[in-house]
Short mmCIF file of C-alpha atoms in Angstrom, two decimals:
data_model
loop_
_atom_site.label_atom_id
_atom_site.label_comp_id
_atom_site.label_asym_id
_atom_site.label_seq_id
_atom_site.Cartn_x
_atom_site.Cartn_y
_atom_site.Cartn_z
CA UNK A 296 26.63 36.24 84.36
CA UNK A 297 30.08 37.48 84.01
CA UNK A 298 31.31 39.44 81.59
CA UNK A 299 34.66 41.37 80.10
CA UNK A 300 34.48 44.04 77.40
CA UNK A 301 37.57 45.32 75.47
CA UNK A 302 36.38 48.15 73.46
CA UNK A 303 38.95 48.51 71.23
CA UNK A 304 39.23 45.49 68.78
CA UNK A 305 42.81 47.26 67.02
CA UNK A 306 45.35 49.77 68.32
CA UNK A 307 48.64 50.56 67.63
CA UNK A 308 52.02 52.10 68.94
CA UNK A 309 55.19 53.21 68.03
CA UNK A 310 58.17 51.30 69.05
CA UNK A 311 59.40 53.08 72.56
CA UNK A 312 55.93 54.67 73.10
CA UNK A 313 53.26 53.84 76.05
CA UNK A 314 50.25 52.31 74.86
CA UNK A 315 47.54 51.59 77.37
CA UNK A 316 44.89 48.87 76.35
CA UNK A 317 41.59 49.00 77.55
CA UNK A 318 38.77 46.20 79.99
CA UNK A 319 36.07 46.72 81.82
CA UNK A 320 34.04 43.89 83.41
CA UNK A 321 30.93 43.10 85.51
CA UNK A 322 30.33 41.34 88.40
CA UNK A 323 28.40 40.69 91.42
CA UNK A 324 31.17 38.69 93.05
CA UNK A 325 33.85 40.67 95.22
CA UNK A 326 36.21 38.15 95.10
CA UNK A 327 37.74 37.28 91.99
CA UNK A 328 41.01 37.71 89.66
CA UNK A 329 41.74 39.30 86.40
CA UNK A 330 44.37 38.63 83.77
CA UNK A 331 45.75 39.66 80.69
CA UNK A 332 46.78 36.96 78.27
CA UNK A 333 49.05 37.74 75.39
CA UNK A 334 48.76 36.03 71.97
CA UNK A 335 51.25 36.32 69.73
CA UNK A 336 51.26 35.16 66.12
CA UNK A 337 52.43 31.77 67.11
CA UNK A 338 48.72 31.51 68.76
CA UNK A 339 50.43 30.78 72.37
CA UNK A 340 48.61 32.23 75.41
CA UNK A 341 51.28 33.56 77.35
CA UNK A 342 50.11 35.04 81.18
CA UNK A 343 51.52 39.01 80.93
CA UNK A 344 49.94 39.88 84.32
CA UNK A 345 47.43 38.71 87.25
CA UNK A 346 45.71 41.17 90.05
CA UNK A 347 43.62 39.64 93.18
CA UNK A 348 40.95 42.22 93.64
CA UNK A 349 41.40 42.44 97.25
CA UNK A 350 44.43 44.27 96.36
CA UNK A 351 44.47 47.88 95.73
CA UNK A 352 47.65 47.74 94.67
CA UNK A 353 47.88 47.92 90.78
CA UNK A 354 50.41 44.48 90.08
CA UNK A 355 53.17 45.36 87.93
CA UNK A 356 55.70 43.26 85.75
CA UNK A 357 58.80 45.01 84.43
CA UNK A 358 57.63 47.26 81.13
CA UNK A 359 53.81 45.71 82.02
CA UNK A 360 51.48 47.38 84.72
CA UNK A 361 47.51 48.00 85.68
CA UNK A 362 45.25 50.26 86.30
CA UNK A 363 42.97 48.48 88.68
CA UNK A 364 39.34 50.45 89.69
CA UNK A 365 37.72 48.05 91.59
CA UNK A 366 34.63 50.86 91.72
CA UNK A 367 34.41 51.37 88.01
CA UNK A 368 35.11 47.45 87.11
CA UNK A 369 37.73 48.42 85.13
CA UNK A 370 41.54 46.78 84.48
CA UNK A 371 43.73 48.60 81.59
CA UNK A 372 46.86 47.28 80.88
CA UNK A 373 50.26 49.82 80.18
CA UNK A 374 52.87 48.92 78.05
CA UNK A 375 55.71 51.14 78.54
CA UNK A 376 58.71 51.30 76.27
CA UNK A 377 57.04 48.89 73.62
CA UNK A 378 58.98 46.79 71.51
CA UNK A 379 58.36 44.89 68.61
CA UNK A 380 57.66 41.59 70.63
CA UNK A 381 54.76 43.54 71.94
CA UNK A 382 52.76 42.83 69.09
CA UNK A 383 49.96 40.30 69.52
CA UNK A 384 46.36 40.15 70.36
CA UNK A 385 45.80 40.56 74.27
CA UNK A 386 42.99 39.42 76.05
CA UNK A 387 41.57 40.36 79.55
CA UNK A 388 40.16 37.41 81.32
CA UNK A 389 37.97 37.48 84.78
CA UNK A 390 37.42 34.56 86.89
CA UNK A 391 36.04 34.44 90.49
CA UNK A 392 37.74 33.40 93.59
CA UNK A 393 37.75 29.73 93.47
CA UNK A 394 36.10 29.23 96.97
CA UNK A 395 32.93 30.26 94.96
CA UNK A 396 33.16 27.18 93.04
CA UNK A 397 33.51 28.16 89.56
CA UNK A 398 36.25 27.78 87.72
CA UNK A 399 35.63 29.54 84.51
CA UNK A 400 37.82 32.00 82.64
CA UNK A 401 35.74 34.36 80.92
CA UNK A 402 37.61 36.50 78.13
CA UNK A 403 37.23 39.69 76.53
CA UNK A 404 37.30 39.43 72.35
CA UNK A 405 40.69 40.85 72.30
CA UNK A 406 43.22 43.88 71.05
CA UNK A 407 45.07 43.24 68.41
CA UNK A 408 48.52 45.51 68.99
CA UNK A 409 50.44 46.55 66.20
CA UNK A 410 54.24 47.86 67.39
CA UNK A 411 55.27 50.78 64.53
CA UNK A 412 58.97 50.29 64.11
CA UNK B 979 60.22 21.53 80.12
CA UNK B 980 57.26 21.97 78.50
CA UNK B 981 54.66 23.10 81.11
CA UNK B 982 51.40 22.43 79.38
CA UNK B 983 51.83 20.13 76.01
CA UNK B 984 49.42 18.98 73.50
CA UNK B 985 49.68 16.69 70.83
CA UNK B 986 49.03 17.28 67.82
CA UNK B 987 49.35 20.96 66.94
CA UNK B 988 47.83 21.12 63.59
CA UNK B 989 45.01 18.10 62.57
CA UNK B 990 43.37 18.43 59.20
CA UNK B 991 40.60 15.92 58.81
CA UNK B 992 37.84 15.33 56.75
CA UNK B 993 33.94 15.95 57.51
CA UNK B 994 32.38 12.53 59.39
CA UNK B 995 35.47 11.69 60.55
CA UNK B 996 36.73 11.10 64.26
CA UNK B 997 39.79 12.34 66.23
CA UNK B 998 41.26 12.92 70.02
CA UNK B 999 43.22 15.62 70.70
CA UNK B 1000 45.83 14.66 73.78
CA UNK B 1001 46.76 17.34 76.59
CA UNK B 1002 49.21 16.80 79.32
CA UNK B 1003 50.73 18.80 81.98
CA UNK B 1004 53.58 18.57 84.50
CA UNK B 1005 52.53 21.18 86.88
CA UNK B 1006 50.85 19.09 89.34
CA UNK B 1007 47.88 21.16 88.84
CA UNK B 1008 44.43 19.47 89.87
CA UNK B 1009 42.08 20.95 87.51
CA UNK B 1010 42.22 20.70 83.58
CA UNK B 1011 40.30 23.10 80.85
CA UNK B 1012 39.75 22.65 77.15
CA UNK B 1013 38.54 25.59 75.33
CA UNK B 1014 37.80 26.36 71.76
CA UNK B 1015 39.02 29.75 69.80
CA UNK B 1016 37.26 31.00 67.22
CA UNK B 1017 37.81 32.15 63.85
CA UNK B 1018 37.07 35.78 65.49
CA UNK B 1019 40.00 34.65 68.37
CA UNK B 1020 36.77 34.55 71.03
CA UNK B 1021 38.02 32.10 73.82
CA UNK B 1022 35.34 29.97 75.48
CA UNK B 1023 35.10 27.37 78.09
CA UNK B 1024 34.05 23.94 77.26
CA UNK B 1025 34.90 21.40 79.79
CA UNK B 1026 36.97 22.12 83.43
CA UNK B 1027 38.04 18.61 85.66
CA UNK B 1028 38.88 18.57 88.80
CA UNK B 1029 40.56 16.39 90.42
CA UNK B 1030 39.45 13.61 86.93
CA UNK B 1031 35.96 14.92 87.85
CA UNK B 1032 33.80 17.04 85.59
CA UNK B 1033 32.93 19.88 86.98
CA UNK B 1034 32.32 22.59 83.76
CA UNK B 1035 30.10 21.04 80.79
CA UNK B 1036 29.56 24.17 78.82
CA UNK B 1037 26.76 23.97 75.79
CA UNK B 1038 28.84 22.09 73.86
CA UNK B 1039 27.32 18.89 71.26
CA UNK B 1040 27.50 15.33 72.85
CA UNK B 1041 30.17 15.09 69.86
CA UNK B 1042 32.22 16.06 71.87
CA UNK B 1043 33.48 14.19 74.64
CA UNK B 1044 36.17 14.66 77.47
CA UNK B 1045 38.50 11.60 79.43
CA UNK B 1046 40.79 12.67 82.25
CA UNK B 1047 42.76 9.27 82.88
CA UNK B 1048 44.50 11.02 85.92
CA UNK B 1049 45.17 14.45 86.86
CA UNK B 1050 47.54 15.11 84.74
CA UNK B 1051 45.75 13.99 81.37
CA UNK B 1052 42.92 15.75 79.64
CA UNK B 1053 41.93 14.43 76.32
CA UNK B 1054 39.37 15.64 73.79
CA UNK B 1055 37.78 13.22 71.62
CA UNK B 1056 35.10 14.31 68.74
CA UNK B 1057 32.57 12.57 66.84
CA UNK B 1058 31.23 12.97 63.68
CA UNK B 1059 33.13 16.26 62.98
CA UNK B 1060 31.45 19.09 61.45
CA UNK B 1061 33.25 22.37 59.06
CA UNK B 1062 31.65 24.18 61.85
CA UNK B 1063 34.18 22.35 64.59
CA UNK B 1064 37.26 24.30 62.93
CA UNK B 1065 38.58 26.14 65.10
CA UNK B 1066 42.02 26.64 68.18
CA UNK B 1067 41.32 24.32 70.76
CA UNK B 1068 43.51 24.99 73.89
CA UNK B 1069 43.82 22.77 76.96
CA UNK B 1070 44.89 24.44 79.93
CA UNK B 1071 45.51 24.01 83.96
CA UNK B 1072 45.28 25.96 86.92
CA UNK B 1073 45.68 24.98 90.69
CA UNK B 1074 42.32 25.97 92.23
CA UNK B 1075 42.13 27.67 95.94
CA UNK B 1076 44.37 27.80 98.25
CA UNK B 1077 47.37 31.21 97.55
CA UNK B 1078 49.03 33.63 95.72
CA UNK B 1079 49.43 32.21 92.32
CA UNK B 1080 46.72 29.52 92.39
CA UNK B 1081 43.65 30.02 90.18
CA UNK B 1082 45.80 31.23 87.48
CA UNK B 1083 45.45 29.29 84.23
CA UNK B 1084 48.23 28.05 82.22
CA UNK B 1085 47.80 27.50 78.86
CA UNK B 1086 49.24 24.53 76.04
CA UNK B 1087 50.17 25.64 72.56
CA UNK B 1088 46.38 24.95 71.27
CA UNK B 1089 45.72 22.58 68.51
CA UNK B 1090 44.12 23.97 65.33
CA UNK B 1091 42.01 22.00 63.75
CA UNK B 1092 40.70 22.10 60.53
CA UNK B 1093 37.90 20.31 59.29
CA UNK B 1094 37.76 19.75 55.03
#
């Protein structure tokens, strides 16, 4: 069975810093995605970034980029220049290629990110 | 436009007592989700459809019971609710196989539900 660990259940970071959050994950697939979600206080899941595993290029989305080690099963998530919007509770997710026929999202339990004005 | 919608977004409801919670979405996705959120935020599965065909029917009581009335439309209807069914539930779609963005779920605004 699947599963996705995020070690650290609170951080925080001062507004304009880099914080860097945390996933690792195992597997016995080699084809698969991972995500991390963003919940904010309005309890919306809101899709901050995807990577395909067959890519070894770490996906990036303006102030939001990975650190994918396919090797290590691990899939940290940077925040650069943080803002107060950052704050939330973010959750790495895993699911397997869909050609495998699953179609499960499996979570981590969360961060919760607290942005230091 | 609202991508993924449900309806409603808050139900309070006493213990015994049934109620549907309605999910739509206008992505022309073919699969559907529900899952439930804790009150420690853990997210886990409970049903997947494909193409209005279960497909994911996680441990979850025969209270609960999904209808897909076309691929669009995923609705969650409970029985007999229990204080221990309090919780987020969030419906959600993906496209499954096939590219780039596919597999990637999209979420609706979750419905929290609490039961007295």
């Amino acid at each position: 069975a699947q599963t996705v660990t995020q070690s650290q259940p609170e951080m925080s970071v001062q507004e304009a810093e880099t914080v860097t959050l945390s996933c690792t994950y195992d597997t016995s697939e080699s084809d698969y995605y991972l995500f991390w979600y963003k919940q904010p206080p309005s309890r919306q899941m809101i899709l901050v970034i995807r990577q395909e595993a067959y890519k070894q290029q770490n996906a990036t989305e303006n102030r939001f980029s990975v650190n994918f080690q396919k090797a290590a099963k691990s899939f940290s998530l940077k925040i650069s220049d943080s803002q107060l919007g950052d704050a939330a509770m973010y959750f790495c997710a895993y699911i397997p290629y869909s050609g495998a026929g699953s179609y499960q999202l499996t979570f981590g339990k969360g961060t919760k990110l607290s942005v230091i004005p | 436009d609202t991508a993924v919608s449900q309806t409603p977004k808050y139900l309070v409801t006493q213990m015994g007592n049934d109620k549907s919670i309605k999910c739509e979405q206008n992505l022309g996705h073919d699969t559907m989700y529900w899952y439930k959120q804790d009150s420690k935020k853990f997210l886990k599965i409970m049903f997947s459809y494909n193409n209005k065909e279960l497909i994911i029917n996680e441990t979850v009581p025969n209270r609960f019971s999904p209808k897909s009335p076309d691929k669009a439309h995923l609705n969650l209807h409970i029985n007999s609710l229990e204080l221990g069914d309090s919780a987020v539930y969030f419906c959600a779609s993906s496209q499954v196989g096939g590219g780039a963005s596919t597999d990637t779920q999209y979420f609706g605004p979750g419905t929290r539900l609490t039961v007295l």
